[in-house]
XYZ file of C-alpha atoms in Angstrom:
292
model
C 13.077 -6.291 -46.852
C 13.771 -3.181 -44.808
C 12.630 -0.980 -47.698
C 9.341 -2.889 -47.831
C 8.866 -2.465 -44.083
C 9.667 1.241 -44.320
C 7.053 1.747 -47.045
C 4.522 -0.249 -45.048
C 4.951 1.805 -41.881
C 6.041 5.151 -43.361
C 2.723 6.848 -42.555
C 2.951 5.661 -38.945
C 6.464 7.095 -38.662
C 5.238 10.435 -39.984
C 2.721 10.644 -37.135
C 5.616 10.272 -34.681
C 7.403 13.357 -35.996
C 5.373 15.879 -33.889
C 6.164 13.885 -30.743
C 9.870 13.870 -31.555
C 9.784 17.602 -32.229
C 8.123 18.324 -28.887
C 10.614 16.090 -27.052
C 13.568 17.729 -28.803
C 12.252 21.255 -28.205
C 11.133 20.993 -24.596
C 13.461 18.299 -23.243
C 16.738 17.951 -25.110
C 17.203 21.542 -26.261
C 16.940 23.045 -22.723
C 19.452 20.478 -21.452
C 21.922 21.279 -24.236
C 21.391 25.004 -23.683
C 22.062 24.608 -19.958
C 25.217 22.628 -20.712
C 26.506 25.423 -22.921
C 25.639 28.228 -20.502
C 27.170 26.375 -17.557
C 30.496 27.455 -19.073
C 29.435 31.093 -19.406
C 28.661 34.122 -17.299
C 25.088 34.655 -18.441
C 22.380 37.033 -17.240
C 19.908 36.502 -20.131
C 21.266 39.664 -21.812
C 24.991 39.022 -22.101
C 26.866 35.747 -22.293
C 30.619 35.565 -21.670
C 32.588 32.333 -21.998
C 34.431 31.610 -18.733
C 35.215 27.907 -19.061
C 35.081 25.884 -15.860
C 34.929 28.914 -13.540
C 31.303 28.244 -12.579
C 32.128 24.684 -11.533
C 35.255 25.834 -9.665
C 33.253 28.483 -7.819
C 30.540 25.936 -7.072
C 32.865 23.494 -5.317
C 34.631 26.330 -3.483
C 31.362 27.862 -2.323
C 30.784 27.138 1.416
C 27.042 27.413 0.799
C 27.208 24.662 -1.824
C 29.223 22.442 0.527
C 26.632 23.004 3.256
C 23.850 22.292 0.765
C 25.548 19.060 -0.305
C 25.809 17.909 3.322
C 22.150 18.772 3.889
C 21.251 16.906 0.698
C 23.021 13.820 2.028
C 20.816 13.975 5.129
C 17.698 14.514 3.016
C 18.535 11.626 0.703
C 19.378 9.085 3.409
C 16.262 9.894 5.427
C 14.098 9.930 2.287
C 15.298 6.420 1.427
C 14.553 5.155 4.927
C 11.091 6.743 4.855
C 10.341 5.350 1.399
C 11.227 1.781 2.396
C 10.393 1.183 6.044
C 6.945 2.698 6.461
C 5.333 1.791 3.107
C 6.675 -1.762 3.440
C 5.307 -2.039 6.971
C 1.900 -0.771 5.816
C 1.848 -3.202 2.881
C 2.706 -6.135 5.148
C 0.062 -5.228 7.736
C -2.662 -4.811 5.124
C -1.837 -8.196 3.612
C -2.242 -9.725 7.068
C -5.834 -8.487 7.310
C -8.537 -11.083 6.927
C -11.304 -9.682 4.732
C -10.958 -8.430 1.182
C -13.215 -5.454 1.858
C -11.074 -4.393 4.818
C -7.930 -4.679 2.690
C -9.549 -2.640 -0.050
C -10.605 0.064 2.402
C -7.133 0.501 3.904
C -5.422 0.249 0.510
C -7.674 2.966 -0.891
C -7.073 5.121 2.171
C -3.316 5.067 1.650
C -3.579 5.745 -2.085
C -6.071 8.632 -1.963
C -3.484 11.219 -0.776
C -1.731 10.722 -4.141
C -4.605 12.693 -5.701
C -3.683 15.829 -3.734
C -1.165 18.288 -5.216
C 2.099 18.162 -3.311
C 1.903 21.860 -2.455
C -1.239 21.177 -0.403
C 0.719 18.874 1.886
C 3.535 21.415 2.166
C 1.161 24.230 3.155
C -0.631 21.960 5.626
C 2.610 21.137 7.420
C 3.699 24.752 7.310
C 0.571 25.659 9.259
C 1.172 22.802 11.677
C 4.667 24.163 12.407
C 3.422 27.727 12.947
C 4.967 28.896 16.265
C 1.862 30.821 17.374
C -1.175 28.860 16.220
C 0.315 25.688 14.811
C -1.178 22.323 15.725
C 2.083 20.945 17.118
C 2.694 23.740 19.632
C -1.009 23.844 20.519
C -0.958 20.107 21.200
C 2.142 20.456 23.367
C 0.365 23.212 25.312
C -2.693 21.010 25.894
C -0.433 18.206 27.160
C 1.286 20.577 29.575
C 4.543 20.601 27.624
C 4.694 24.313 26.807
C 8.447 24.283 27.411
C 8.849 22.015 24.373
C 7.100 24.473 22.064
C 9.407 26.333 19.704
C 9.598 27.945 16.266
C 10.261 24.636 14.529
C 11.139 26.133 11.159
C 12.875 29.181 12.624
C 15.468 27.398 14.746
C 18.666 26.213 13.037
C 18.748 23.104 15.250
C 15.260 21.903 14.383
C 14.518 23.323 10.912
C 16.032 20.542 8.799
C 14.532 17.803 10.993
C 11.157 19.514 10.822
C 11.320 19.308 7.031
C 12.340 15.667 7.253
C 9.380 14.870 9.522
C 6.928 16.276 6.994
C 4.476 13.670 5.798
C 4.526 11.499 8.916
C 3.801 8.547 8.975
C 5.624 8.576 5.594
C 3.419 6.042 3.774
C 3.990 7.389 0.273
C 1.537 6.076 -2.302
C 3.940 4.873 -4.996
C 6.333 2.846 -2.788
C 3.331 1.421 -0.957
C 1.758 0.268 -4.221
C 5.040 -1.244 -5.416
C 5.514 -3.271 -2.226
C 1.849 -4.215 -1.914
C 1.667 -5.495 -5.494
C 4.890 -7.482 -5.109
C 3.753 -9.148 -1.882
C 0.432 -10.018 -3.522
C 2.268 -11.734 -6.396
C 4.283 -14.021 -4.152
C 3.789 -17.762 -4.482
C 1.118 -18.843 -2.026
C 2.410 -22.424 -2.161
C 5.755 -21.338 -0.724
C 4.056 -19.370 2.014
C 1.787 -22.265 2.938
C 4.731 -24.683 2.941
C 6.634 -22.335 5.250
C 3.698 -22.119 7.650
C 3.315 -25.915 7.669
C 7.010 -26.206 8.551
C 6.352 -23.976 11.556
C 7.686 -20.664 10.240
C 6.504 -17.671 12.248
C 5.440 -14.345 10.784
C 8.886 -12.880 11.444
C 10.647 -15.758 9.687
C 8.294 -15.510 6.695
C 9.016 -11.778 6.475
C 12.803 -12.077 6.752
C 13.372 -15.346 4.848
C 10.720 -15.087 2.112
C 9.372 -11.577 1.741
C 12.577 -9.546 1.972
C 14.583 -11.602 -0.568
C 11.608 -11.580 -2.943
C 11.307 -7.770 -2.648
C 14.921 -6.970 -3.590
C 13.975 -5.756 -7.128
C 11.311 -3.486 -5.628
C 13.819 -2.100 -3.124
C 16.126 -1.165 -6.008
C 13.347 0.635 -7.889
C 12.157 2.548 -4.828
C 15.695 3.550 -3.840
C 16.559 4.868 -7.305
C 13.295 6.796 -7.647
C 13.710 8.221 -4.145
C 17.283 9.384 -4.774
C 16.270 11.095 -8.014
C 13.249 12.734 -6.378
C 15.303 13.862 -3.375
C 17.992 15.488 -5.531
C 15.368 17.352 -7.549
C 13.204 18.453 -4.617
C 13.313 22.068 -3.525
C 9.638 23.086 -3.480
C 9.069 22.268 0.195
C 12.280 24.114 1.112
C 11.316 27.135 -0.997
C 7.834 27.370 0.506
C 8.627 26.563 4.124
C 12.102 27.968 4.873
C 13.639 29.359 1.646
C 16.797 27.556 2.721
C 16.951 29.190 6.140
C 17.324 29.991 8.879
C 20.767 30.903 7.617
C 21.789 27.928 5.505
C 20.308 25.278 7.807
C 17.971 23.751 5.208
C 19.591 24.742 1.917
C 20.243 22.101 -0.736
C 21.848 22.228 -4.217
C 18.503 22.440 -6.030
C 17.552 25.438 -3.872
C 20.932 27.041 -4.568
C 20.342 26.570 -8.286
C 16.969 28.307 -7.995
C 18.411 31.177 -5.947
C 21.341 31.681 -8.309
C 19.211 31.716 -11.450
C 16.026 33.451 -10.353
C 17.237 35.323 -7.285
C 20.638 36.669 -8.360
C 20.229 36.393 -12.168
C 23.359 34.232 -12.292
C 21.942 31.894 -14.907
C 25.328 30.508 -15.878
C 26.136 29.528 -12.296
C 22.636 28.120 -11.851
C 23.088 26.093 -15.040
C 26.354 24.690 -13.661
C 24.604 23.491 -10.503
C 21.798 22.021 -12.620
C 24.290 20.166 -14.818
C 26.050 18.803 -11.723
C 22.726 17.432 -10.438
C 21.938 16.071 -13.895
C 25.255 14.196 -14.016
C 24.702 12.739 -10.539
C 21.246 11.487 -11.524
C 22.621 10.152 -14.830
C 25.399 8.221 -13.066
C 22.936 6.740 -10.567
C 20.566 5.730 -13.370
C 23.337 4.134 -15.442
C 24.632 2.320 -12.377
C 21.153 0.956 -11.744
C 20.775 -0.188 -15.368
C 24.254 -1.722 -15.522
C 24.768 -3.383 -12.149
C 21.342 -3.629 -10.543
C 19.434 -5.440 -13.263
C 16.090 -6.907 -12.313
C 13.782 -9.446 -13.902
C 10.570 -7.459 -14.309
């Protein structure tokens, strides 16, 4: 039977071979190569096997420890931003009366997804400019010149300035996930709750939140993965500075590989991030199963 099926679909399988080759060449091979070179001292010209020295140096590196602590702050705040504000926006839009009004606001929140991320980064970089930036100019107009400062140049404010990028934090993908889930809720349950005298707060806490648990899990996992991989905004806006105030492991990996030509050490940091993401993904698949 299997032989018959193989003959029937053999041509279809042949058409899949180019896709598998591309995946193996541009996805799996680089990962395997990075795994190998994470155990070497490699500068693209010479490769010397040094075992676990790169990983030992990584965990003994004060810069990596600082980057890991910064990453914890980034990740926690990213999760809060990805849940609270998009969920609030989705709830408020669903409370609107007319379909046209809902469509207008929904489209308005989704449109920024069409912009390249670097555009947002450069926009906020200009807003934080200490001389002509919008934030300091606005403080000057309000008579609060004493509050003006080099937001990205001060160790006390640099990391929080990066965290505040994108305010009011209504990211398109989490917003769509929450909005779609709320729209798929049983209207009969909602009407029954209103007839029983449930207020908007009770409907939100007793019906909406429990129903949205699968969506929370998806958004949290995607946010953690994105946060661990993100270094573009840090590279463009602060390059990890001032000092090590905004550094994170992904930025350290970039600096080691492309700044100091320590490709083996950079590979070790990349493999460490890969393993963290892999563990989180497996944990989500194993223990946080959802019915969607």
